[in-house]
């Protein structure tokens, strides 16, 4: 029997989606897919490892505002603690970061 993929509003509200500004981005030695991002959430900074190096150069990300999952349990990736996950869309060939279409302060929570 196939399990339903539907979630309740209570489940969704547990996910903290926040706008982050990319302060810096760099390639991860030993990986062709990973970039190490330093993000500002307004009142704090986070490090996030993202598998987007095949689609973005580090220099084109700096200053960009992106949406992230801010309350994801941290995990070590290539020896670096990743403190969240950025959101992106992919059709298998292309990848696009989820970005705001208007100016909004970093740190605000998506609703």
Short mmCIF file of C-alpha atoms in Angstrom, two decimals:
data_model
loop_
_atom_site.label_atom_id
_atom_site.label_comp_id
_atom_site.label_asym_id
_atom_site.label_seq_id
_atom_site.Cartn_x
_atom_site.Cartn_y
_atom_site.Cartn_z
CA UNK A 1 0.00 0.00 0.00
CA UNK A 2 1.39 3.41 -1.01
CA UNK A 3 1.84 5.90 1.82
CA UNK A 4 0.27 9.34 1.36
CA UNK A 5 2.70 12.21 0.74
CA UNK A 6 0.25 14.72 2.21
CA UNK A 7 1.22 16.52 5.38
CA UNK A 8 -0.81 18.53 7.83
CA UNK A 9 -0.48 22.28 8.33
CA UNK A 10 1.09 21.47 11.70
CA UNK A 11 3.80 19.46 9.92
CA UNK A 12 4.46 22.30 7.48
CA UNK A 13 4.68 24.91 10.23
CA UNK A 14 7.57 22.96 11.77
CA UNK A 15 9.75 23.90 8.77
CA UNK A 16 11.40 27.29 9.24
CA UNK A 17 11.97 28.81 5.81
CA UNK A 18 14.00 32.03 6.06
CA UNK A 19 15.61 34.45 3.65
CA UNK A 20 19.41 34.43 3.75
CA UNK A 21 22.01 36.65 2.08
CA UNK A 22 25.10 34.95 0.66
CA UNK A 23 28.12 36.59 2.29
CA UNK A 24 30.67 34.31 0.63
CA UNK A 25 30.86 31.18 -1.47
CA UNK A 26 33.76 28.87 -2.22
CA UNK A 27 34.42 25.55 -3.89
CA UNK A 28 34.94 22.54 -1.63
CA UNK A 29 38.25 20.78 -2.22
CA UNK A 30 37.70 17.19 -3.29
CA UNK A 31 34.14 17.75 -4.54
CA UNK A 32 32.90 18.75 -7.97
CA UNK A 33 29.34 19.40 -6.74
CA UNK A 34 29.68 21.23 -3.43
CA UNK A 35 29.97 24.91 -2.59
CA UNK A 36 30.52 26.14 0.96
CA UNK A 37 28.25 29.13 1.56
CA UNK A 38 28.46 31.64 4.42
CA UNK A 39 24.95 33.04 4.91
CA UNK A 40 23.54 35.95 6.91
CA UNK A 41 20.13 35.61 8.51
CA UNK A 42 20.26 39.19 9.76
CA UNK A 43 20.98 38.44 13.40
CA UNK A 44 23.24 35.42 12.85
CA UNK A 45 25.50 33.77 10.30
CA UNK A 46 25.43 30.17 9.12
CA UNK A 47 27.56 27.85 7.02
CA UNK A 48 25.69 25.71 4.51
CA UNK A 49 27.10 23.13 2.13
CA UNK A 50 25.18 23.11 -1.17
CA UNK A 51 25.42 20.76 -4.15
CA UNK A 52 25.14 23.54 -6.74
CA UNK A 53 28.72 23.95 -8.03
CA UNK A 54 27.81 22.55 -11.45
CA UNK A 55 25.28 25.36 -11.93
CA UNK A 56 26.73 28.40 -10.12
CA UNK A 57 30.14 29.99 -9.83
CA UNK A 58 30.98 31.17 -6.29
CA UNK A 59 31.39 34.81 -7.35
CA UNK A 60 27.90 35.01 -8.89
CA UNK A 61 26.30 34.01 -5.56
CA UNK A 62 27.86 36.63 -3.30
CA UNK A 63 25.25 39.22 -2.29
CA UNK A 64 22.35 37.12 -3.62
CA UNK A 65 19.37 36.51 -1.34
CA UNK A 66 18.09 32.94 -1.25
CA UNK A 67 15.53 30.89 0.65
CA UNK A 68 16.78 28.31 3.14
CA UNK A 69 15.53 25.76 5.67
CA UNK A 70 16.90 27.27 8.87
CA UNK A 71 15.85 24.65 11.44
CA UNK A 72 17.26 21.56 9.77
CA UNK A 73 19.43 19.48 12.10
CA UNK A 74 23.11 20.26 11.31
CA UNK A 75 25.22 17.54 9.71
CA UNK A 76 28.85 17.15 8.70
CA UNK A 77 29.55 17.19 4.96
CA UNK A 78 33.19 16.91 3.84
CA UNK A 79 34.18 17.63 7.44
CA UNK A 80 32.21 20.91 7.61
CA UNK A 81 29.07 21.34 9.71
CA UNK A 82 26.24 22.38 7.38
CA UNK A 83 23.71 24.43 9.34
CA UNK A 84 20.69 24.34 7.05
CA UNK A 85 19.73 23.74 3.43
CA UNK A 86 19.18 26.17 0.60
CA UNK A 87 16.14 25.70 -1.65
CA UNK A 88 16.45 25.21 -5.40
CA UNK A 89 14.35 23.97 -8.29
CA UNK A 90 15.65 21.41 -10.77
CA UNK A 91 14.21 19.82 -13.89
CA UNK A 92 17.12 17.39 -14.15
CA UNK A 93 19.09 19.56 -16.58
CA UNK A 94 18.88 23.01 -15.00
CA UNK A 95 18.90 24.27 -11.44
CA UNK A 96 17.56 27.59 -10.13
CA UNK A 97 17.80 28.97 -6.61
CA UNK A 98 14.59 30.13 -4.93
CA UNK A 99 14.98 33.93 -4.70
CA UNK A 100 12.61 36.80 -3.81
CA UNK A 101 11.26 38.99 -6.61
CA UNK A 102 11.31 42.11 -4.38
CA UNK A 103 13.73 43.52 -1.81
CA UNK A 104 13.19 41.88 1.59
CA UNK A 105 15.49 41.91 4.63
CA UNK A 106 17.49 38.76 5.30
CA UNK A 107 16.29 36.67 8.18
CA UNK A 108 12.56 37.08 7.57
CA UNK A 109 10.54 33.91 7.74
CA UNK A 110 8.56 32.73 4.74
CA UNK A 111 4.86 32.39 5.32
#
